[in-house]
GROMACS .gro file of C-alpha atoms in nm:
model
  281
    1UNK     CA    1   0.517   0.747   2.308
    2UNK     CA    2   0.360   0.782   1.962
    3UNK     CA    3   0.329   0.464   1.756
    4UNK     CA    4   0.324   0.440   1.379
    5UNK     CA    5   0.245   0.182   1.113
    6UNK     CA    6   0.397   0.196   0.763
    7UNK     CA    7   0.249  -0.016   0.483
    8UNK     CA    8   0.432  -0.086   0.157
    9UNK     CA    9   0.247  -0.159  -0.166
   10UNK     CA   10   0.297  -0.440  -0.416
   11UNK     CA   11  -0.041  -0.507  -0.582
   12UNK     CA   12  -0.158  -0.861  -0.491
   13UNK     CA   13   0.142  -0.893  -0.260
   14UNK     CA   14  -0.069  -0.677  -0.031
   15UNK     CA   15  -0.220  -1.009   0.076
   16UNK     CA   16   0.082  -1.055   0.300
   17UNK     CA   17   0.010  -0.725   0.474
   18UNK     CA   18  -0.359  -0.815   0.490
   19UNK     CA   19  -0.270  -1.127   0.686
   20UNK     CA   20  -0.047  -0.927   0.921
   21UNK     CA   21  -0.315  -0.665   0.980
   22UNK     CA   22  -0.603  -0.909   1.019
   23UNK     CA   23  -0.417  -1.066   1.310
   24UNK     CA   24  -0.362  -0.722   1.464
   25UNK     CA   25  -0.732  -0.643   1.421
   26UNK     CA   26  -0.817  -0.964   1.603
   27UNK     CA   27  -0.588  -0.857   1.887
   28UNK     CA   28  -0.741  -0.505   1.879
   29UNK     CA   29  -0.396  -0.347   1.852
   30UNK     CA   30  -0.412   0.012   1.724
   31UNK     CA   31  -0.153   0.270   1.626
   32UNK     CA   32  -0.154   0.647   1.661
   33UNK     CA   33  -0.055   0.700   1.298
   34UNK     CA   34  -0.089   0.481   0.986
   35UNK     CA   35   0.049   0.558   0.641
   36UNK     CA   36  -0.007   0.339   0.334
   37UNK     CA   37   0.108   0.353  -0.025
   38UNK     CA   38  -0.032   0.178  -0.333
   39UNK     CA   39  -0.178  -0.156  -0.217
   40UNK     CA   40  -0.084  -0.040   0.131
   41UNK     CA   41  -0.336   0.242   0.090
   42UNK     CA   42  -0.621  -0.008   0.076
   43UNK     CA   43  -0.474  -0.195   0.370
   44UNK     CA   44  -0.454   0.132   0.562
   45UNK     CA   45  -0.822   0.211   0.509
   46UNK     CA   46  -0.941  -0.132   0.613
   47UNK     CA   47  -0.712  -0.148   0.915
   48UNK     CA   48  -0.829   0.187   1.051
   49UNK     CA   49  -1.194   0.090   0.995
   50UNK     CA   50  -1.125  -0.244   1.167
   51UNK     CA   51  -1.261  -0.456   0.881
   52UNK     CA   52  -1.090  -0.789   0.916
   53UNK     CA   53  -1.083  -0.982   0.588
   54UNK     CA   54  -1.198  -0.698   0.363
   55UNK     CA   55  -0.862  -0.643   0.192
   56UNK     CA   56  -0.831  -1.014   0.121
   57UNK     CA   57  -1.179  -1.029  -0.032
   58UNK     CA   58  -1.109  -0.733  -0.257
   59UNK     CA   59  -0.771  -0.855  -0.382
   60UNK     CA   60  -0.917  -1.200  -0.452
   61UNK     CA   61  -1.234  -1.073  -0.621
   62UNK     CA   62  -1.314  -1.273  -0.933
   63UNK     CA   63  -1.593  -1.346  -1.179
   64UNK     CA   64  -1.818  -1.044  -1.225
   65UNK     CA   65  -1.620  -0.864  -0.955
   66UNK     CA   66  -1.281  -0.909  -1.124
   67UNK     CA   67  -1.106  -0.575  -1.173
   68UNK     CA   68  -0.783  -0.690  -1.341
   69UNK     CA   69  -0.723  -0.890  -1.656
   70UNK     CA   70  -0.820  -0.927  -2.019
   71UNK     CA   71  -1.178  -1.048  -1.957
   72UNK     CA   72  -1.283  -0.751  -1.748
   73UNK     CA   73  -1.097  -0.521  -1.989
   74UNK     CA   74  -1.355  -0.616  -2.248
   75UNK     CA   75  -1.621  -0.479  -2.013
   76UNK     CA   76  -1.456  -0.164  -1.881
   77UNK     CA   77  -1.190  -0.089  -2.141
   78UNK     CA   78  -0.931  -0.094  -1.860
   79UNK     CA   79  -0.679  -0.365  -1.779
   80UNK     CA   80  -0.692  -0.245  -1.417
   81UNK     CA   81  -1.033  -0.105  -1.322
   82UNK     CA   82  -0.966   0.093  -1.005
   83UNK     CA   83  -1.306   0.264  -1.016
   84UNK     CA   84  -1.461  -0.075  -0.951
   85UNK     CA   85  -1.205  -0.169  -0.685
   86UNK     CA   86  -1.234   0.156  -0.490
   87UNK     CA   87  -1.573   0.318  -0.544
   88UNK     CA   88  -1.804   0.034  -0.650
   89UNK     CA   89  -1.678  -0.216  -0.396
   90UNK     CA   90  -1.689   0.040  -0.114
   91UNK     CA   91  -2.058   0.108  -0.170
   92UNK     CA   92  -2.181  -0.229  -0.294
   93UNK     CA   93  -2.009  -0.569  -0.302
   94UNK     CA   94  -1.768  -0.519  -0.011
   95UNK     CA   95  -1.910  -0.224   0.187
   96UNK     CA   96  -1.656   0.000   0.355
   97UNK     CA   97  -1.737   0.104   0.712
   98UNK     CA   98  -1.715   0.480   0.668
   99UNK     CA   99  -1.848   0.546   1.018
  100UNK     CA  100  -1.582   0.339   1.193
  101UNK     CA  101  -1.312   0.496   0.978
  102UNK     CA  102  -1.431   0.850   1.045
  103UNK     CA  103  -1.484   0.792   1.418
  104UNK     CA  104  -1.138   0.645   1.468
  105UNK     CA  105  -0.887   0.874   1.639
  106UNK     CA  106  -0.603   0.722   1.437
  107UNK     CA  107  -0.415   0.966   1.214
  108UNK     CA  108  -0.399   0.838   0.859
  109UNK     CA  109  -0.225   0.934   0.535
  110UNK     CA  110  -0.216   0.792   0.183
  111UNK     CA  111   0.086   0.845  -0.042
  112UNK     CA  112   0.057   0.968  -0.402
  113UNK     CA  113   0.303   1.112  -0.652
  114UNK     CA  114   0.241   1.451  -0.811
  115UNK     CA  115   0.287   1.395  -1.183
  116UNK     CA  116   0.415   1.748  -1.243
  117UNK     CA  117   0.673   1.766  -0.967
  118UNK     CA  118   0.760   1.397  -0.942
  119UNK     CA  119   0.745   1.436  -0.563
  120UNK     CA  120   0.549   1.236  -0.308
  121UNK     CA  121   0.248   1.401  -0.146
  122UNK     CA  122   0.049   1.280   0.152
  123UNK     CA  123  -0.329   1.303   0.164
  124UNK     CA  124  -0.461   1.306   0.516
  125UNK     CA  125  -0.750   1.102   0.645
  126UNK     CA  126  -1.079   1.276   0.577
  127UNK     CA  127  -1.450   1.222   0.639
  128UNK     CA  128  -1.510   1.322   0.275
  129UNK     CA  129  -1.574   0.977   0.128
  130UNK     CA  130  -1.528   1.086  -0.234
  131UNK     CA  131  -1.191   1.248  -0.162
  132UNK     CA  132  -1.070   0.957   0.048
  133UNK     CA  133  -1.157   0.696  -0.214
  134UNK     CA  134  -1.011   0.913  -0.491
  135UNK     CA  135  -0.686   0.937  -0.295
  136UNK     CA  136  -0.680   0.557  -0.258
  137UNK     CA  137  -0.741   0.520  -0.631
  138UNK     CA  138  -0.457   0.760  -0.709
  139UNK     CA  139  -0.218   0.582  -0.472
  140UNK     CA  140  -0.291   0.252  -0.650
  141UNK     CA  141  -0.279   0.389  -1.006
  142UNK     CA  142   0.002   0.196  -1.171
  143UNK     CA  143   0.196   0.377  -1.447
  144UNK     CA  144   0.107   0.262  -1.802
  145UNK     CA  145  -0.196   0.066  -1.679
  146UNK     CA  146  -0.381   0.367  -1.535
  147UNK     CA  147  -0.440   0.729  -1.622
  148UNK     CA  148  -0.337   0.999  -1.373
  149UNK     CA  149  -0.606   1.079  -1.118
  150UNK     CA  150  -0.719   1.437  -1.062
  151UNK     CA  151  -0.731   1.576  -0.708
  152UNK     CA  152  -0.773   1.949  -0.647
  153UNK     CA  153  -0.685   2.027  -1.008
  154UNK     CA  154  -0.358   1.833  -1.000
  155UNK     CA  155  -0.278   1.487  -1.133
  156UNK     CA  156  -0.142   1.193  -0.937
  157UNK     CA  157  -0.030   0.830  -0.973
  158UNK     CA  158   0.102   0.544  -0.759
  159UNK     CA  159   0.283   0.692  -0.459
  160UNK     CA  160   0.533   0.408  -0.445
  161UNK     CA  161   0.720   0.564  -0.739
  162UNK     CA  162   0.845   0.837  -0.506
  163UNK     CA  163   0.800   0.692  -0.156
  164UNK     CA  164   0.767   0.314  -0.145
  165UNK     CA  165   0.848   0.291   0.226
  166UNK     CA  166   0.718   0.611   0.391
  167UNK     CA  167   0.901   0.554   0.719
  168UNK     CA  168   1.058   0.901   0.706
  169UNK     CA  169   0.706   1.043   0.689
  170UNK     CA  170   0.615   0.852   1.005
  171UNK     CA  171   0.920   0.998   1.179
  172UNK     CA  172   0.824   1.347   1.061
  173UNK     CA  173   0.481   1.293   1.213
  174UNK     CA  174   0.640   1.234   1.551
  175UNK     CA  175   0.631   0.854   1.573
  176UNK     CA  176   0.874   0.710   1.829
  177UNK     CA  177   0.810   0.341   1.761
  178UNK     CA  178   0.716   0.223   1.412
  179UNK     CA  179   0.600  -0.110   1.271
  180UNK     CA  180   0.698  -0.136   0.903
  181UNK     CA  181   0.530  -0.404   0.693
  182UNK     CA  182   0.707  -0.478   0.364
  183UNK     CA  183   0.578  -0.709   0.092
  184UNK     CA  184   0.915  -0.809  -0.051
  185UNK     CA  185   1.199  -1.026   0.079
  186UNK     CA  186   1.550  -0.873   0.098
  187UNK     CA  187   1.645  -1.035  -0.233
  188UNK     CA  188   1.342  -0.897  -0.421
  189UNK     CA  189   1.392  -0.571  -0.608
  190UNK     CA  190   1.131  -0.305  -0.693
  191UNK     CA  191   1.026  -0.243  -1.052
  192UNK     CA  192   1.310  -0.087  -1.250
  193UNK     CA  193   1.137   0.157  -1.483
  194UNK     CA  194   1.463   0.220  -1.670
  195UNK     CA  195   1.374  -0.098  -1.860
  196UNK     CA  196   1.070   0.083  -2.001
  197UNK     CA  197   1.249   0.405  -2.092
  198UNK     CA  198   1.178   0.351  -2.462
  199UNK     CA  199   0.801   0.363  -2.407
  200UNK     CA  200   0.798   0.648  -2.156
  201UNK     CA  201   0.814   0.925  -2.413
  202UNK     CA  202   0.463   1.043  -2.328
  203UNK     CA  203   0.555   1.090  -1.963
  204UNK     CA  204   0.881   1.263  -2.053
  205UNK     CA  205   0.697   1.519  -2.263
  206UNK     CA  206   0.390   1.581  -2.046
  207UNK     CA  207   0.523   1.507  -1.697
  208UNK     CA  208   0.905   1.542  -1.688
  209UNK     CA  209   0.904   1.532  -1.306
  210UNK     CA  210   0.724   1.197  -1.309
  211UNK     CA  211   0.956   1.070  -1.581
  212UNK     CA  212   1.265   1.147  -1.374
  213UNK     CA  213   1.107   0.991  -1.064
  214UNK     CA  214   1.037   0.671  -1.258
  215UNK     CA  215   1.397   0.649  -1.376
  216UNK     CA  216   1.524   0.709  -1.021
  217UNK     CA  217   1.284   0.462  -0.858
  218UNK     CA  218   1.537   0.186  -0.777
  219UNK     CA  219   1.790   0.436  -0.639
  220UNK     CA  220   1.519   0.599  -0.428
  221UNK     CA  221   1.417   0.259  -0.293
  222UNK     CA  222   1.776   0.174  -0.202
  223UNK     CA  223   1.807   0.499  -0.006
  224UNK     CA  224   1.485   0.425   0.179
  225UNK     CA  225   1.605   0.078   0.270
  226UNK     CA  226   1.927   0.230   0.401
  227UNK     CA  227   1.727   0.467   0.622
  228UNK     CA  228   1.501   0.183   0.733
  229UNK     CA  229   1.796  -0.028   0.843
  230UNK     CA  230   1.942   0.267   1.033
  231UNK     CA  231   1.614   0.312   1.219
  232UNK     CA  232   1.604  -0.058   1.298
  233UNK     CA  233   1.954  -0.034   1.445
  234UNK     CA  234   1.844   0.266   1.652
  235UNK     CA  235   1.555   0.066   1.796
  236UNK     CA  236   1.286   0.281   1.635
  237UNK     CA  237   1.152   0.034   1.379
  238UNK     CA  238   1.011  -0.319   1.406
  239UNK     CA  239   1.017  -0.488   1.065
  240UNK     CA  240   0.783  -0.754   0.932
  241UNK     CA  241   0.836  -0.891   0.581
  242UNK     CA  242   0.783  -1.219   0.387
  243UNK     CA  243   1.017  -1.508   0.444
  244UNK     CA  244   0.883  -1.729   0.165
  245UNK     CA  245   0.897  -1.683  -0.211
  246UNK     CA  246   0.697  -1.386  -0.329
  247UNK     CA  247   0.387  -1.422  -0.539
  248UNK     CA  248   0.370  -1.217  -0.860
  249UNK     CA  249   0.217  -0.871  -0.846
  250UNK     CA  250  -0.099  -0.998  -1.015
  251UNK     CA  251  -0.083  -1.362  -0.904
  252UNK     CA  252  -0.365  -1.576  -1.048
  253UNK     CA  253  -0.300  -1.895  -0.849
  254UNK     CA  254  -0.549  -1.893  -0.561
  255UNK     CA  255  -0.345  -2.143  -0.361
  256UNK     CA  256  -0.040  -1.917  -0.378
  257UNK     CA  257  -0.256  -1.619  -0.281
  258UNK     CA  258  -0.392  -1.804   0.021
  259UNK     CA  259  -0.045  -1.918   0.125
  260UNK     CA  260   0.092  -1.565   0.106
  261UNK     CA  261  -0.195  -1.424   0.312
  262UNK     CA  262  -0.161  -1.697   0.574
  263UNK     CA  263   0.213  -1.643   0.585
  264UNK     CA  264   0.156  -1.279   0.685
  265UNK     CA  265  -0.096  -1.383   0.950
  266UNK     CA  266   0.135  -1.648   1.094
  267UNK     CA  267   0.444  -1.425   1.101
  268UNK     CA  268   0.254  -1.156   1.287
  269UNK     CA  269   0.116  -1.409   1.530
  270UNK     CA  270   0.462  -1.545   1.610
  271UNK     CA  271   0.605  -1.194   1.653
  272UNK     CA  272   0.311  -1.036   1.833
  273UNK     CA  273   0.441  -1.049   2.189
  274UNK     CA  274   0.775  -0.907   2.081
  275UNK     CA  275   0.598  -0.629   1.890
  276UNK     CA  276   0.384  -0.533   2.189
  277UNK     CA  277   0.695  -0.515   2.404
  278UNK     CA  278   0.870  -0.302   2.142
  279UNK     CA  279   0.580  -0.057   2.118
  280UNK     CA  280   0.560  -0.016   2.494
  281UNK     CA  281   0.930   0.036   2.571
   0.00000   0.00000   0.00000
């Protein structure tokens, strides 16, 4: 029996997943394979390294450590400074445990989108710290806010554009039982980039594959949810998702952030015994 863990993105909504995973770290529950996309990429790294609380600290970083917003834009020239969030934090303010990550036997992948093809690609866990952190940066690079990230001579952005819920990838990697952690309720829709079609001329000209993927994002997400529900019915997927109102993608209210994190922790705690049974059947 091979177990898998699939982690959706959602910017600061990744606090929900952080709560879920921190409880699993406390219980020392591991999976054979973990795939994360966008904010889920950061959650994936910290879960495999076993660093309880690290994702929460990073998402809630403020003051001199703030990496999103107008104030820090004056310092870095970027509304969303992913170099600070990935590279600087990993080596300084919130050290990443590279040794634990590298020594773990867990298979890991991060999802990115190839700007030329508009297709999802999956970057495997590696002991090359620079490559791993660059992949995480690419997976989190939000269109319009971030420039494409170069890896091996190709350019990439936020993997959730093409594969928001990489459950099919987990199946392809041989997983028999899969825990999927979403950051949206059933009534919450993904970003519809068709609304921004008028300002996507640059993408259309330089990266037509990316442009088409952006326009198709909501349809792609609907198809993935259809597959996810089929796998749930077949007894292959255990789903955890928020049951309270979502916070915004870049929520500033600390109380709402804390509530969303604690909600993830509490939901996982209440479903833990059922999950363990599911994974062992």
